[in-house]
mmCIF file of C-alpha atoms in Angstrom:
data_model
loop_
_atom_site.group_PDB
_atom_site.id
_atom_site.type_symbol
_atom_site.label_atom_id
_atom_site.label_comp_id
_atom_site.label_asym_id
_atom_site.label_seq_id
_atom_site.Cartn_x
_atom_site.Cartn_y
_atom_site.Cartn_z
ATOM 1 C CA UNK A 26 0.000 0.000 0.000
ATOM 2 C CA UNK A 27 1.208 3.490 -0.852
ATOM 3 C CA UNK A 28 -0.055 6.997 -0.243
ATOM 4 C CA UNK A 29 -0.722 9.167 -3.291
ATOM 5 C CA UNK A 30 -1.005 12.926 -2.804
ATOM 6 C CA UNK A 31 -2.764 14.279 -5.894
ATOM 7 C CA UNK A 32 -1.908 17.881 -6.801
ATOM 8 C CA UNK A 33 -4.214 19.392 -9.399
ATOM 9 C CA UNK A 34 -3.311 21.737 -12.233
ATOM 10 C CA UNK A 35 -4.350 25.244 -13.141
ATOM 11 C CA UNK A 36 -8.061 26.145 -13.198
ATOM 12 C CA UNK A 37 -8.848 22.817 -11.503
ATOM 13 C CA UNK A 38 -9.478 21.558 -7.985
ATOM 14 C CA UNK A 39 -9.473 18.380 -5.924
ATOM 15 C CA UNK A 40 -12.656 17.150 -7.614
ATOM 16 C CA UNK A 41 -10.799 16.483 -10.864
ATOM 17 C CA UNK A 42 -9.370 13.348 -9.222
ATOM 18 C CA UNK A 43 -12.757 11.864 -8.277
ATOM 19 C CA UNK A 44 -12.666 9.079 -10.882
ATOM 20 C CA UNK A 45 -9.050 8.137 -10.247
ATOM 21 C CA UNK A 46 -9.193 7.985 -6.465
ATOM 22 C CA UNK A 47 -11.526 4.958 -6.181
ATOM 23 C CA UNK A 48 -9.434 3.139 -8.785
ATOM 24 C CA UNK A 49 -6.300 3.618 -6.702
ATOM 25 C CA UNK A 50 -8.089 2.799 -3.456
ATOM 26 C CA UNK A 51 -9.455 -0.421 -4.983
ATOM 27 C CA UNK A 52 -5.819 -1.379 -5.559
ATOM 28 C CA UNK A 53 -5.042 -0.908 -1.879
ATOM 29 C CA UNK A 54 -3.651 2.620 -1.850
ATOM 30 C CA UNK A 55 -4.651 5.731 0.055
ATOM 31 C CA UNK A 56 -5.300 8.992 -1.765
ATOM 32 C CA UNK A 57 -5.310 12.617 -0.688
ATOM 33 C CA UNK A 58 -6.368 15.707 -2.634
ATOM 34 C CA UNK A 59 -7.028 19.350 -1.824
ATOM 35 C CA UNK A 60 -8.049 22.603 -3.465
ATOM 36 C CA UNK A 61 -5.017 24.839 -3.907
ATOM 37 C CA UNK A 62 -5.622 28.597 -3.436
ATOM 38 C CA UNK A 63 -5.369 29.275 -7.169
ATOM 39 C CA UNK A 64 -8.261 31.757 -7.143
ATOM 40 C CA UNK A 65 -6.634 34.044 -4.568
ATOM 41 C CA UNK A 66 -4.796 37.054 -6.035
ATOM 42 C CA UNK A 67 -1.264 37.270 -4.689
ATOM 43 C CA UNK A 68 -0.810 33.528 -4.200
ATOM 44 C CA UNK A 69 2.081 31.989 -6.154
ATOM 45 C CA UNK A 70 3.489 28.463 -6.602
ATOM 46 C CA UNK A 71 5.302 28.540 -3.266
ATOM 47 C CA UNK A 72 1.999 29.390 -1.589
ATOM 48 C CA UNK A 73 0.322 26.487 -3.373
ATOM 49 C CA UNK A 74 3.034 24.160 -2.078
ATOM 50 C CA UNK A 75 2.576 25.450 1.479
ATOM 51 C CA UNK A 76 -1.185 24.951 1.245
ATOM 52 C CA UNK A 77 -0.719 21.384 0.018
ATOM 53 C CA UNK A 78 1.776 20.614 2.773
ATOM 54 C CA UNK A 79 -0.600 22.006 5.400
ATOM 55 C CA UNK A 80 -3.451 19.882 4.044
ATOM 56 C CA UNK A 81 -1.495 16.629 4.387
ATOM 57 C CA UNK A 82 0.350 17.393 7.625
ATOM 58 C CA UNK A 83 0.153 14.368 9.906
ATOM 59 C CA UNK A 84 -2.020 12.416 7.462
ATOM 60 C CA UNK A 85 0.277 10.776 4.913
ATOM 61 C CA UNK A 86 3.314 8.534 5.017
ATOM 62 C CA UNK A 87 6.732 10.165 4.829
ATOM 63 C CA UNK A 88 7.471 8.317 1.575
ATOM 64 C CA UNK A 89 4.212 9.250 -0.146
ATOM 65 C CA UNK A 90 4.097 9.767 -3.878
ATOM 66 C CA UNK A 91 3.375 13.373 -4.827
ATOM 67 C CA UNK A 92 1.568 13.340 -8.178
ATOM 68 C CA UNK A 93 1.536 16.677 -9.970
ATOM 69 C CA UNK A 94 -0.754 17.223 -12.948
ATOM 70 C CA UNK A 95 -0.071 20.062 -15.401
ATOM 71 C CA UNK A 96 0.697 23.152 -13.269
ATOM 72 C CA UNK A 97 1.019 20.755 -10.325
ATOM 73 C CA UNK A 98 4.424 19.859 -11.736
ATOM 74 C CA UNK A 99 5.568 23.307 -10.621
ATOM 75 C CA UNK A 100 4.218 22.651 -7.130
ATOM 76 C CA UNK A 101 5.415 19.203 -6.120
ATOM 77 C CA UNK A 102 9.179 19.922 -6.314
ATOM 78 C CA UNK A 103 8.508 22.814 -3.935
ATOM 79 C CA UNK A 104 7.128 20.357 -1.385
ATOM 80 C CA UNK A 105 10.053 17.960 -1.112
ATOM 81 C CA UNK A 106 12.274 20.131 1.105
ATOM 82 C CA UNK A 107 9.761 19.570 3.895
ATOM 83 C CA UNK A 108 8.956 15.989 2.812
ATOM 84 C CA UNK A 109 12.498 14.588 2.415
ATOM 85 C CA UNK A 110 11.354 11.016 1.743
ATOM 86 C CA UNK A 111 8.526 11.846 -0.650
ATOM 87 C CA UNK A 112 8.763 10.748 -4.275
ATOM 88 C CA UNK A 113 7.638 12.720 -7.313
ATOM 89 C CA UNK A 114 5.464 11.627 -10.239
ATOM 90 C CA UNK A 115 4.741 14.085 -13.048
ATOM 91 C CA UNK A 116 1.485 13.618 -14.973
ATOM 92 C CA UNK A 117 1.113 15.656 -18.179
ATOM 93 C CA UNK A 118 2.998 18.222 -16.154
ATOM 94 C CA UNK A 119 5.325 21.114 -16.519
ATOM 95 C CA UNK A 120 8.649 20.663 -14.741
ATOM 96 C CA UNK A 121 9.736 23.206 -12.154
ATOM 97 C CA UNK A 122 12.950 24.758 -13.414
ATOM 98 C CA UNK A 123 16.299 24.944 -11.649
ATOM 99 C CA UNK A 124 17.977 27.194 -14.264
ATOM 100 C CA UNK A 125 16.914 29.864 -16.756
ATOM 101 C CA UNK A 126 17.695 27.463 -19.593
ATOM 102 C CA UNK A 127 15.259 24.936 -18.160
ATOM 103 C CA UNK A 128 12.612 27.648 -17.741
ATOM 104 C CA UNK A 129 12.835 28.659 -21.387
ATOM 105 C CA UNK A 130 12.737 25.032 -22.480
ATOM 106 C CA UNK A 131 9.579 24.493 -20.446
ATOM 107 C CA UNK A 132 7.893 27.585 -21.878
ATOM 108 C CA UNK A 133 8.674 26.362 -25.395
ATOM 109 C CA UNK A 134 6.991 23.039 -24.625
ATOM 110 C CA UNK A 135 3.609 24.696 -23.959
ATOM 111 C CA UNK A 136 1.408 24.779 -27.038
ATOM 112 C CA UNK A 137 0.860 28.176 -28.620
ATOM 113 C CA UNK A 138 -2.909 28.209 -28.083
ATOM 114 C CA UNK A 139 -3.168 27.697 -24.327
ATOM 115 C CA UNK A 140 -2.651 31.251 -23.073
ATOM 116 C CA UNK A 141 -4.831 32.626 -25.870
ATOM 117 C CA UNK A 142 -7.761 30.537 -24.602
ATOM 118 C CA UNK A 143 -7.757 32.219 -21.188
ATOM 119 C CA UNK A 144 -10.444 34.806 -20.351
ATOM 120 C CA UNK A 145 -9.436 37.386 -17.681
ATOM 121 C CA UNK A 146 -11.614 39.023 -15.045
ATOM 122 C CA UNK A 147 -11.107 42.370 -13.290
ATOM 123 C CA UNK A 148 -8.963 40.805 -10.538
ATOM 124 C CA UNK A 149 -6.385 39.310 -12.883
ATOM 125 C CA UNK A 150 -7.896 35.846 -12.675
ATOM 126 C CA UNK A 151 -8.673 33.726 -15.717
ATOM 127 C CA UNK A 152 -11.070 31.038 -16.834
ATOM 128 C CA UNK A 153 -12.010 29.364 -20.143
ATOM 129 C CA UNK A 154 -15.092 28.994 -22.268
ATOM 130 C CA UNK A 155 -16.652 25.541 -22.382
ATOM 131 C CA UNK A 156 -15.535 25.074 -25.981
ATOM 132 C CA UNK A 157 -11.920 25.955 -25.300
ATOM 133 C CA UNK A 158 -11.820 23.967 -22.050
ATOM 134 C CA UNK A 159 -12.950 20.847 -23.893
ATOM 135 C CA UNK A 160 -10.430 21.545 -26.650
ATOM 136 C CA UNK A 161 -7.591 22.064 -24.195
ATOM 137 C CA UNK A 162 -8.330 19.593 -21.426
ATOM 138 C CA UNK A 163 -11.055 17.122 -22.327
ATOM 139 C CA UNK A 164 -11.082 16.254 -26.031
ATOM 140 C CA UNK A 165 -11.248 12.499 -25.321
ATOM 141 C CA UNK A 166 -13.432 12.664 -22.199
ATOM 142 C CA UNK A 167 -17.035 11.398 -22.348
ATOM 143 C CA UNK A 168 -19.383 14.396 -22.851
ATOM 144 C CA UNK A 169 -21.245 14.026 -19.564
ATOM 145 C CA UNK A 170 -17.960 13.802 -17.642
ATOM 146 C CA UNK A 171 -16.521 16.746 -19.576
ATOM 147 C CA UNK A 172 -19.613 18.810 -18.732
ATOM 148 C CA UNK A 173 -19.108 18.161 -15.018
ATOM 149 C CA UNK A 174 -15.417 18.979 -15.317
ATOM 150 C CA UNK A 175 -16.085 22.275 -17.102
ATOM 151 C CA UNK A 176 -18.691 23.189 -14.485
ATOM 152 C CA UNK A 177 -16.085 22.547 -11.791
ATOM 153 C CA UNK A 178 -13.358 24.744 -13.268
ATOM 154 C CA UNK A 179 -12.117 27.438 -10.894
ATOM 155 C CA UNK A 180 -10.769 30.913 -11.447
ATOM 156 C CA UNK A 181 -6.981 31.013 -11.603
ATOM 157 C CA UNK A 182 -4.869 34.063 -10.697
ATOM 158 C CA UNK A 183 -2.906 34.455 -13.931
ATOM 159 C CA UNK A 184 0.215 35.963 -12.366
ATOM 160 C CA UNK A 185 0.945 32.598 -10.778
ATOM 161 C CA UNK A 186 1.640 31.217 -14.258
ATOM 162 C CA UNK A 187 4.020 34.049 -15.144
ATOM 163 C CA UNK A 188 5.845 34.653 -11.859
ATOM 164 C CA UNK A 189 7.468 31.270 -11.231
ATOM 165 C CA UNK A 190 10.906 31.221 -9.655
ATOM 166 C CA UNK A 191 13.518 28.457 -9.752
ATOM 167 C CA UNK A 192 13.762 25.596 -7.275
ATOM 168 C CA UNK A 193 16.621 23.576 -5.856
ATOM 169 C CA UNK A 194 17.670 20.539 -7.926
ATOM 170 C CA UNK A 195 15.270 17.640 -7.413
ATOM 171 C CA UNK A 196 16.021 15.100 -10.170
ATOM 172 C CA UNK A 197 16.943 12.445 -7.602
ATOM 173 C CA UNK A 198 13.420 12.644 -6.169
ATOM 174 C CA UNK A 199 11.633 11.894 -9.468
ATOM 175 C CA UNK A 200 10.213 8.389 -9.684
ATOM 176 C CA UNK A 201 8.318 8.589 -12.985
ATOM 177 C CA UNK A 202 6.884 10.830 -15.681
ATOM 178 C CA UNK A 203 3.605 10.022 -17.443
ATOM 179 C CA UNK A 204 2.571 11.871 -20.577
ATOM 180 C CA UNK A 205 -0.232 11.576 -23.115
ATOM 181 C CA UNK A 206 0.307 11.198 -26.824
ATOM 182 C CA UNK A 207 -2.320 13.744 -27.925
ATOM 183 C CA UNK A 208 -1.796 16.383 -25.231
ATOM 184 C CA UNK A 209 -2.857 19.812 -26.513
ATOM 185 C CA UNK A 210 -1.190 21.806 -23.738
ATOM 186 C CA UNK A 211 2.282 20.253 -23.401
ATOM 187 C CA UNK A 212 3.931 19.020 -26.588
ATOM 188 C CA UNK A 213 4.302 15.237 -26.145
ATOM 189 C CA UNK A 214 7.611 14.879 -27.977
ATOM 190 C CA UNK A 215 9.234 17.779 -26.144
ATOM 191 C CA UNK A 216 7.883 16.354 -22.897
ATOM 192 C CA UNK A 217 9.455 12.982 -23.621
ATOM 193 C CA UNK A 218 12.830 14.499 -24.491
ATOM 194 C CA UNK A 219 12.888 16.722 -21.404
ATOM 195 C CA UNK A 220 12.061 13.750 -19.173
ATOM 196 C CA UNK A 221 14.977 11.785 -20.544
ATOM 197 C CA UNK A 222 17.443 14.674 -20.448
ATOM 198 C CA UNK A 223 16.578 16.074 -17.016
ATOM 199 C CA UNK A 224 15.768 12.936 -15.047
ATOM 200 C CA UNK A 225 17.242 10.042 -17.015
ATOM 201 C CA UNK A 226 13.737 8.591 -17.197
ATOM 202 C CA UNK A 227 11.935 7.056 -20.139
ATOM 203 C CA UNK A 228 8.421 8.397 -19.506
ATOM 204 C CA UNK A 229 5.321 6.255 -19.756
ATOM 205 C CA UNK A 230 2.871 7.190 -22.543
ATOM 206 C CA UNK A 231 -0.899 7.025 -22.335
ATOM 207 C CA UNK A 232 -3.218 7.603 -25.293
ATOM 208 C CA UNK A 233 -5.411 10.671 -25.410
ATOM 209 C CA UNK A 234 -5.413 14.206 -24.091
ATOM 210 C CA UNK A 235 -4.380 16.247 -21.085
ATOM 211 C CA UNK A 236 -6.741 14.735 -18.498
ATOM 212 C CA UNK A 237 -6.250 10.955 -18.322
ATOM 213 C CA UNK A 238 -7.705 10.876 -14.792
ATOM 214 C CA UNK A 239 -11.054 11.544 -16.494
ATOM 215 C CA UNK A 240 -10.620 9.746 -19.823
ATOM 216 C CA UNK A 241 -8.652 6.670 -18.680
ATOM 217 C CA UNK A 242 -8.794 6.501 -14.861
ATOM 218 C CA UNK A 243 -8.398 2.722 -14.630
ATOM 219 C CA UNK A 244 -5.434 2.659 -17.010
ATOM 220 C CA UNK A 245 -3.806 5.537 -15.142
ATOM 221 C CA UNK A 246 -4.372 3.786 -11.811
ATOM 222 C CA UNK A 247 -2.715 0.648 -13.200
ATOM 223 C CA UNK A 248 0.348 2.691 -14.166
ATOM 224 C CA UNK A 249 0.533 4.384 -10.771
ATOM 225 C CA UNK A 250 0.067 1.056 -9.025
ATOM 226 C CA UNK A 251 2.951 -0.336 -11.060
ATOM 227 C CA UNK A 252 5.146 2.622 -10.213
ATOM 228 C CA UNK A 253 4.416 2.120 -6.524
ATOM 229 C CA UNK A 254 5.284 -1.559 -6.801
#
């Protein structure tokens, strides 16, 4: 049995994991998820990491797997200083950078359309239309599940995407990278190459788009179960 701490991506919340969690729990694991304060102006990635750490304090094993989806890949490396035995799994995720070269490489891996799909409000927060959310996140998700996911999207303070500082090296903490072959937010081939170059890991591919926890929860759980084993 392992503990999986599930860290959601931008515009999302803990509910995005609702199909994956029972699949992992049926395989004998424990799961934990929380809403990060993404809708609060002034909160940055370090604040998200602190909120996640506070939510799991005293609840999870020291060697838990921290699974970061999408923007969550910027958060989980910020958690390991206070969780020195935790292990990292990136899921369709950006990689927190340790150098300016890595930052630029990560920016180049994001598809050109993503930031153009965002709709700002008067507090500097962003959301997406249903059409663009399905295009970006849910192109292979069943319509009724995609509708629930779109309804559950949260406002995201946009500055948190732009104002991301470097982190201490963490490659030795990375257990696995999982990517999807038709991801419309992070270029799959660039993602694969970065995984190999930065972590010495051959990442695991899944078919489909950016949200395999909704489109292929059982298959994703099988992969995570195998990683834990």
